[in-house]
Amino acid sequence: GSPMDTTLDITFRLYPEFWSISPIWDEIHTVTTVNGIYSAHLGGGVRGLPFPADAPSNSKAGRLAAQ
């Protein structure tokens, strides 16, 4: 399909391990896409929650999902 120019809500979720099913953090952003591209400042969404202290780092595998 063609890239979209639209506004939509995206939920970002951070999981402590790649195969985890329970997120340790989540946040909703309303983003505007231009040619299918968007940006979001995580930690500044609707709830504005900072990343948790036990968030995965470079030394620990984790997963960030956008839906």
PDB file of N, CA and C in Angstrom:
ATOM      1  N   GLY A   1       0.797  -1.178   0.000  1.00  0.00           N
ATOM      2  CA  GLY A   1       0.000   0.000   0.000  1.00  0.00           C
ATOM      3  C   GLY A   1       0.853   1.261   0.000  1.00  0.00           C
ATOM      4  N   SER A   2       0.183   2.351  -0.035  1.00  0.00           N
ATOM      5  CA  SER A   2       0.834   3.658  -0.043  1.00  0.00           C
ATOM      6  C   SER A   2       1.051   4.159   1.381  1.00  0.00           C
ATOM      7  N   PRO A   3       2.113   4.944   1.612  1.00  0.00           N
ATOM      8  CA  PRO A   3       2.321   5.557   2.930  1.00  0.00           C
ATOM      9  C   PRO A   3       1.140   6.457   3.279  1.00  0.00           C
ATOM     10  N   MET A   4       0.804   6.519   4.567  1.00  0.00           N
ATOM     11  CA  MET A   4      -0.359   7.270   5.015  1.00  0.00           C
ATOM     12  C   MET A   4       0.025   8.633   5.586  1.00  0.00           C
ATOM     13  N   ASP A   5      -0.840   9.601   5.379  1.00  0.00           N
ATOM     14  CA  ASP A   5      -0.794  10.887   6.071  1.00  0.00           C
ATOM     15  C   ASP A   5      -2.059  10.922   6.911  1.00  0.00           C
ATOM     16  N   THR A   6      -1.907  10.710   8.228  1.00  0.00           N
ATOM     17  CA  THR A   6      -3.068  10.631   9.104  1.00  0.00           C
ATOM     18  C   THR A   6      -2.657  10.878  10.541  1.00  0.00           C
ATOM     19  N   THR A   7      -3.637  10.936  11.425  1.00  0.00           N
ATOM     20  CA  THR A   7      -3.401  11.033  12.867  1.00  0.00           C
ATOM     21  C   THR A   7      -3.993   9.794  13.518  1.00  0.00           C
ATOM     22  N   LEU A   8      -3.242   9.175  14.432  1.00  0.00           N
ATOM     23  CA  LEU A   8      -3.720   7.981  15.099  1.00  0.00           C
ATOM     24  C   LEU A   8      -3.084   7.837  16.469  1.00  0.00           C
ATOM     25  N   ASP A   9      -3.701   7.010  17.311  1.00  0.00           N
ATOM     26  CA  ASP A   9      -3.161   6.714  18.639  1.00  0.00           C
ATOM     27  C   ASP A   9      -2.301   5.465  18.556  1.00  0.00           C
ATOM     28  N   ILE A  10      -1.123   5.540  19.154  1.00  0.00           N
ATOM     29  CA  ILE A  10      -0.209   4.399  19.194  1.00  0.00           C
ATOM     30  C   ILE A  10       0.130   4.127  20.657  1.00  0.00           C
ATOM     31  N   THR A  11       0.043   2.865  21.052  1.00  0.00           N
ATOM     32  CA  THR A  11       0.436   2.450  22.389  1.00  0.00           C
ATOM     33  C   THR A  11       1.818   1.834  22.307  1.00  0.00           C
ATOM     34  N   PHE A  12       2.744   2.375  23.092  1.00  0.00           N
ATOM     35  CA  PHE A  12       4.098   1.833  23.198  1.00  0.00           C
ATOM     36  C   PHE A  12       4.161   1.023  24.488  1.00  0.00           C
ATOM     37  N   ARG A  13       4.781  -0.153  24.423  1.00  0.00           N
ATOM     38  CA  ARG A  13       4.932  -1.006  25.604  1.00  0.00           C
ATOM     39  C   ARG A  13       6.368  -1.491  25.688  1.00  0.00           C
ATOM     40  N   LEU A  14       6.892  -1.496  26.912  1.00  0.00           N
ATOM     41  CA  LEU A  14       8.250  -1.971  27.164  1.00  0.00           C
ATOM     42  C   LEU A  14       8.155  -3.259  27.965  1.00  0.00           C
ATOM     43  N   TYR A  15       8.811  -4.297  27.455  1.00  0.00           N
ATOM     44  CA  TYR A  15       8.807  -5.606  28.096  1.00  0.00           C
ATOM     45  C   TYR A  15      10.208  -5.896  28.637  1.00  0.00           C
ATOM     46  N   PRO A  16      10.300  -6.525  29.812  1.00  0.00           N
ATOM     47  CA  PRO A  16      11.609  -6.756  30.418  1.00  0.00           C
ATOM     48  C   PRO A  16      12.454  -7.785  29.676  1.00  0.00           C
ATOM     49  N   GLU A  17      11.826  -8.703  28.988  1.00  0.00           N
ATOM     50  CA  GLU A  17      12.526  -9.735  28.227  1.00  0.00           C
ATOM     51  C   GLU A  17      11.842  -9.846  26.872  1.00  0.00           C
ATOM     52  N   PHE A  18      12.561 -10.340  25.890  1.00  0.00           N
ATOM     53  CA  PHE A  18      12.014 -10.408  24.536  1.00  0.00           C
ATOM     54  C   PHE A  18      10.701 -11.189  24.494  1.00  0.00           C
ATOM     55  N   TRP A  19      10.607 -12.317  25.207  1.00  0.00           N
ATOM     56  CA  TRP A  19       9.426 -13.175  25.130  1.00  0.00           C
ATOM     57  C   TRP A  19       8.385 -12.862  26.200  1.00  0.00           C
ATOM     58  N   SER A  20       8.568 -11.832  26.996  1.00  0.00           N
ATOM     59  CA  SER A  20       7.610 -11.478  28.046  1.00  0.00           C
ATOM     60  C   SER A  20       6.256 -11.109  27.451  1.00  0.00           C
ATOM     61  N   ILE A  21       5.197 -11.416  28.202  1.00  0.00           N
ATOM     62  CA  ILE A  21       3.848 -11.039  27.754  1.00  0.00           C
ATOM     63  C   ILE A  21       3.268  -9.906  28.600  1.00  0.00           C
ATOM     64  N   SER A  22       3.915  -9.588  29.722  1.00  0.00           N
ATOM     65  CA  SER A  22       3.437  -8.518  30.593  1.00  0.00           C
ATOM     66  C   SER A  22       4.397  -7.331  30.529  1.00  0.00           C
ATOM     67  N   PRO A  23       3.921  -6.187  30.043  1.00  0.00           N
ATOM     68  CA  PRO A  23       4.811  -5.016  29.962  1.00  0.00           C
ATOM     69  C   PRO A  23       5.111  -4.440  31.345  1.00  0.00           C
ATOM     70  N   ILE A  24       6.286  -3.835  31.482  1.00  0.00           N
ATOM     71  CA  ILE A  24       6.637  -3.153  32.727  1.00  0.00           C
ATOM     72  C   ILE A  24       6.354  -1.650  32.607  1.00  0.00           C
ATOM     73  N   TRP A  25       6.002  -1.204  31.404  1.00  0.00           N
ATOM     74  CA  TRP A  25       5.715   0.213  31.164  1.00  0.00           C
ATOM     75  C   TRP A  25       4.900   0.309  29.890  1.00  0.00           C
ATOM     76  N   ASP A  26       3.961   1.255  29.839  1.00  0.00           N
ATOM     77  CA  ASP A  26       3.243   1.525  28.585  1.00  0.00           C
ATOM     78  C   ASP A  26       2.839   2.990  28.565  1.00  0.00           C
ATOM     79  N   GLU A  27       2.591   3.463  27.362  1.00  0.00           N
ATOM     80  CA  GLU A  27       2.253   4.871  27.178  1.00  0.00           C
ATOM     81  C   GLU A  27       1.530   5.030  25.843  1.00  0.00           C
ATOM     82  N   ILE A  28       0.552   5.923  25.815  1.00  0.00           N
ATOM     83  CA  ILE A  28      -0.216   6.184  24.588  1.00  0.00           C
ATOM     84  C   ILE A  28       0.170   7.548  24.038  1.00  0.00           C
ATOM     85  N   HIS A  29       0.393   7.603  22.725  1.00  0.00           N
ATOM     86  CA  HIS A  29       0.691   8.859  22.037  1.00  0.00           C
ATOM     87  C   HIS A  29      -0.266   9.031  20.870  1.00  0.00           C
ATOM     88  N   THR A  30      -0.715  10.245  20.650  1.00  0.00           N
ATOM     89  CA  THR A  30      -1.418  10.581  19.421  1.00  0.00           C
ATOM     90  C   THR A  30      -0.360  11.145  18.488  1.00  0.00           C
ATOM     91  N   VAL A  31      -0.157  10.479  17.358  1.00  0.00           N
ATOM     92  CA  VAL A  31       0.893  10.886  16.422  1.00  0.00           C
ATOM     93  C   VAL A  31       0.290  11.235  15.070  1.00  0.00           C
ATOM     94  N   THR A  32       0.971  12.083  14.349  1.00  0.00           N
ATOM     95  CA  THR A  32       0.596  12.421  12.982  1.00  0.00           C
ATOM     96  C   THR A  32       1.655  11.843  12.064  1.00  0.00           C
ATOM     97  N   THR A  33       1.206  11.051  11.090  1.00  0.00           N
ATOM     98  CA  THR A  33       2.139  10.464  10.136  1.00  0.00           C
ATOM     99  C   THR A  33       2.195  11.324   8.876  1.00  0.00           C
ATOM    100  N   VAL A  34       3.379  11.421   8.312  1.00  0.00           N
ATOM    101  CA  VAL A  34       3.605  12.090   7.033  1.00  0.00           C
ATOM    102  C   VAL A  34       4.377  11.093   6.182  1.00  0.00           C
ATOM    103  N   ASN A  35       3.765  10.660   5.101  1.00  0.00           N
ATOM    104  CA  ASN A  35       4.327   9.597   4.261  1.00  0.00           C
ATOM    105  C   ASN A  35       4.628   8.351   5.075  1.00  0.00           C
ATOM    106  N   GLY A  36       3.778   8.067   6.087  1.00  0.00           N
ATOM    107  CA  GLY A  36       3.918   6.873   6.903  1.00  0.00           C
ATOM    108  C   GLY A  36       4.952   6.977   8.016  1.00  0.00           C
ATOM    109  N   ILE A  37       5.571   8.130   8.193  1.00  0.00           N
ATOM    110  CA  ILE A  37       6.623   8.304   9.199  1.00  0.00           C
ATOM    111  C   ILE A  37       6.088   9.141  10.354  1.00  0.00           C
ATOM    112  N   TYR A  38       6.423   8.750  11.574  1.00  0.00           N
ATOM    113  CA  TYR A  38       6.014   9.509  12.749  1.00  0.00           C
ATOM    114  C   TYR A  38       7.151   9.506  13.764  1.00  0.00           C
ATOM    115  N   SER A  39       7.030  10.368  14.757  1.00  0.00           N
ATOM    116  CA  SER A  39       7.979  10.348  15.875  1.00  0.00           C
ATOM    117  C   SER A  39       7.188  10.520  17.159  1.00  0.00           C
ATOM    118  N   ALA A  40       7.746  10.027  18.255  1.00  0.00           N
ATOM    119  CA  ALA A  40       7.118  10.146  19.567  1.00  0.00           C
ATOM    120  C   ALA A  40       8.212  10.254  20.612  1.00  0.00           C
ATOM    121  N   HIS A  41       8.016  11.153  21.568  1.00  0.00           N
ATOM    122  CA  HIS A  41       8.951  11.318  22.676  1.00  0.00           C
ATOM    123  C   HIS A  41       8.456  10.441  23.813  1.00  0.00           C
ATOM    124  N   LEU A  42       9.086   9.282  23.991  1.00  0.00           N
ATOM    125  CA  LEU A  42       8.650   8.354  25.025  1.00  0.00           C
ATOM    126  C   LEU A  42       9.003   8.917  26.394  1.00  0.00           C
ATOM    127  N   GLY A  43       8.075   8.766  27.313  1.00  0.00           N
ATOM    128  CA  GLY A  43       8.210   9.353  28.635  1.00  0.00           C
ATOM    129  C   GLY A  43       7.434  10.654  28.734  1.00  0.00           C
ATOM    130  N   GLY A  44       6.769  11.043  27.641  1.00  0.00           N
ATOM    131  CA  GLY A  44       6.016  12.296  27.629  1.00  0.00           C
ATOM    132  C   GLY A  44       4.650  12.140  27.015  1.00  0.00           C
ATOM    133  N   GLY A  45       4.058  10.966  27.146  1.00  0.00           N
ATOM    134  CA  GLY A  45       2.763  10.710  26.535  1.00  0.00           C
ATOM    135  C   GLY A  45       1.605  11.178  27.387  1.00  0.00           C
ATOM    136  N   VAL A  46       0.443  10.604  27.152  1.00  0.00           N
ATOM    137  CA  VAL A  46      -0.790  10.993  27.831  1.00  0.00           C
ATOM    138  C   VAL A  46      -0.616  10.903  29.343  1.00  0.00           C
ATOM    139  N   ARG A  47      -0.046   9.805  29.827  1.00  0.00           N
ATOM    140  CA  ARG A  47       0.159   9.651  31.273  1.00  0.00           C
ATOM    141  C   ARG A  47       1.492  10.231  31.717  1.00  0.00           C
ATOM    142  N   GLY A  48       2.428  10.427  30.785  1.00  0.00           N
ATOM    143  CA  GLY A  48       3.706  11.042  31.100  1.00  0.00           C
ATOM    144  C   GLY A  48       4.553  10.274  32.090  1.00  0.00           C
ATOM    145  N   LEU A  49       4.476   8.953  32.063  1.00  0.00           N
ATOM    146  CA  LEU A  49       5.232   8.137  33.005  1.00  0.00           C
ATOM    147  C   LEU A  49       6.670   7.938  32.539  1.00  0.00           C
ATOM    148  N   PRO A  50       7.635   8.150  33.419  1.00  0.00           N
ATOM    149  CA  PRO A  50       9.022   7.894  33.041  1.00  0.00           C
ATOM    150  C   PRO A  50       9.264   6.392  32.916  1.00  0.00           C
ATOM    151  N   PHE A  51      10.332   6.030  32.217  1.00  0.00           N
ATOM    152  CA  PHE A  51      10.692   4.614  32.154  1.00  0.00           C
ATOM    153  C   PHE A  51      10.972   4.117  33.560  1.00  0.00           C
ATOM    154  N   PRO A  52      10.610   2.866  33.863  1.00  0.00           N
ATOM    155  CA  PRO A  52      10.879   2.336  35.199  1.00  0.00           C
ATOM    156  C   PRO A  52      12.375   2.141  35.438  1.00  0.00           C
ATOM    157  N   ALA A  53      12.773   2.163  36.704  1.00  0.00           N
ATOM    158  CA  ALA A  53      14.182   2.003  37.057  1.00  0.00           C
ATOM    159  C   ALA A  53      14.739   0.656  36.603  1.00  0.00           C
ATOM    160  N   ASP A  54      13.877  -0.356  36.512  1.00  0.00           N
ATOM    161  CA  ASP A  54      14.350  -1.683  36.098  1.00  0.00           C
ATOM    162  C   ASP A  54      14.174  -1.922  34.590  1.00  0.00           C
ATOM    163  N   ALA A  55      14.066  -0.856  33.817  1.00  0.00           N
ATOM    164  CA  ALA A  55      13.928  -0.989  32.359  1.00  0.00           C
ATOM    165  C   ALA A  55      15.167  -1.654  31.772  1.00  0.00           C
ATOM    166  N   PRO A  56      14.987  -2.474  30.727  1.00  0.00           N
ATOM    167  CA  PRO A  56      16.146  -3.112  30.089  1.00  0.00           C
ATOM    168  C   PRO A  56      17.145  -2.064  29.597  1.00  0.00           C
ATOM    169  N   SER A  57      18.403  -2.399  29.686  1.00  0.00           N
ATOM    170  CA  SER A  57      19.465  -1.511  29.206  1.00  0.00           C
ATOM    171  C   SER A  57      20.277  -2.243  28.152  1.00  0.00           C
ATOM    172  N   ASN A  58      21.361  -1.650  27.728  1.00  0.00           N
ATOM    173  CA  ASN A  58      22.206  -2.287  26.708  1.00  0.00           C
ATOM    174  C   ASN A  58      22.714  -3.646  27.156  1.00  0.00           C
ATOM    175  N   SER A  59      22.835  -3.852  28.469  1.00  0.00           N
ATOM    176  CA  SER A  59      23.372  -5.117  28.967  1.00  0.00           C
ATOM    177  C   SER A  59      22.297  -6.167  29.195  1.00  0.00           C
ATOM    178  N   LYS A  60      21.025  -5.813  28.974  1.00  0.00           N
ATOM    179  CA  LYS A  60      19.919  -6.741  29.236  1.00  0.00           C
ATOM    180  C   LYS A  60      18.928  -6.698  28.077  1.00  0.00           C
ATOM    181  N   ALA A  61      18.556  -7.851  27.599  1.00  0.00           N
ATOM    182  CA  ALA A  61      17.615  -7.908  26.474  1.00  0.00           C
ATOM    183  C   ALA A  61      16.224  -7.477  26.922  1.00  0.00           C
ATOM    184  N   GLY A  62      15.518  -6.793  26.079  1.00  0.00           N
ATOM    185  CA  GLY A  62      14.155  -6.376  26.326  1.00  0.00           C
ATOM    186  C   GLY A  62      13.469  -6.157  24.985  1.00  0.00           C
ATOM    187  N   ARG A  63      12.257  -5.633  25.026  1.00  0.00           N
ATOM    188  CA  ARG A  63      11.527  -5.410  23.770  1.00  0.00           C
ATOM    189  C   ARG A  63      10.639  -4.193  23.934  1.00  0.00           C
ATOM    190  N   LEU A  64      10.633  -3.338  22.928  1.00  0.00           N
ATOM    191  CA  LEU A  64       9.732  -2.203  22.855  1.00  0.00           C
ATOM    192  C   LEU A  64       8.763  -2.469  21.704  1.00  0.00           C
ATOM    193  N   ALA A  65       7.467  -2.428  22.006  1.00  0.00           N
ATOM    194  CA  ALA A  65       6.461  -2.695  20.988  1.00  0.00           C
ATOM    195  C   ALA A  65       5.609  -1.456  20.771  1.00  0.00           C
ATOM    196  N   ALA A  66       5.187  -1.231  19.545  1.00  0.00           N
ATOM    197  CA  ALA A  66       4.278  -0.140  19.200  1.00  0.00           C
ATOM    198  C   ALA A  66       3.059  -0.757  18.519  1.00  0.00           C
ATOM    199  N   GLN A  67       1.878  -0.382  18.981  1.00  0.00           N
ATOM    200  CA  GLN A  67       0.657  -0.960  18.425  1.00  0.00           C
ATOM    201  C   GLN A  67      -0.363   0.126  18.186  1.00  0.00           C
TER     202      GLN A  67
END
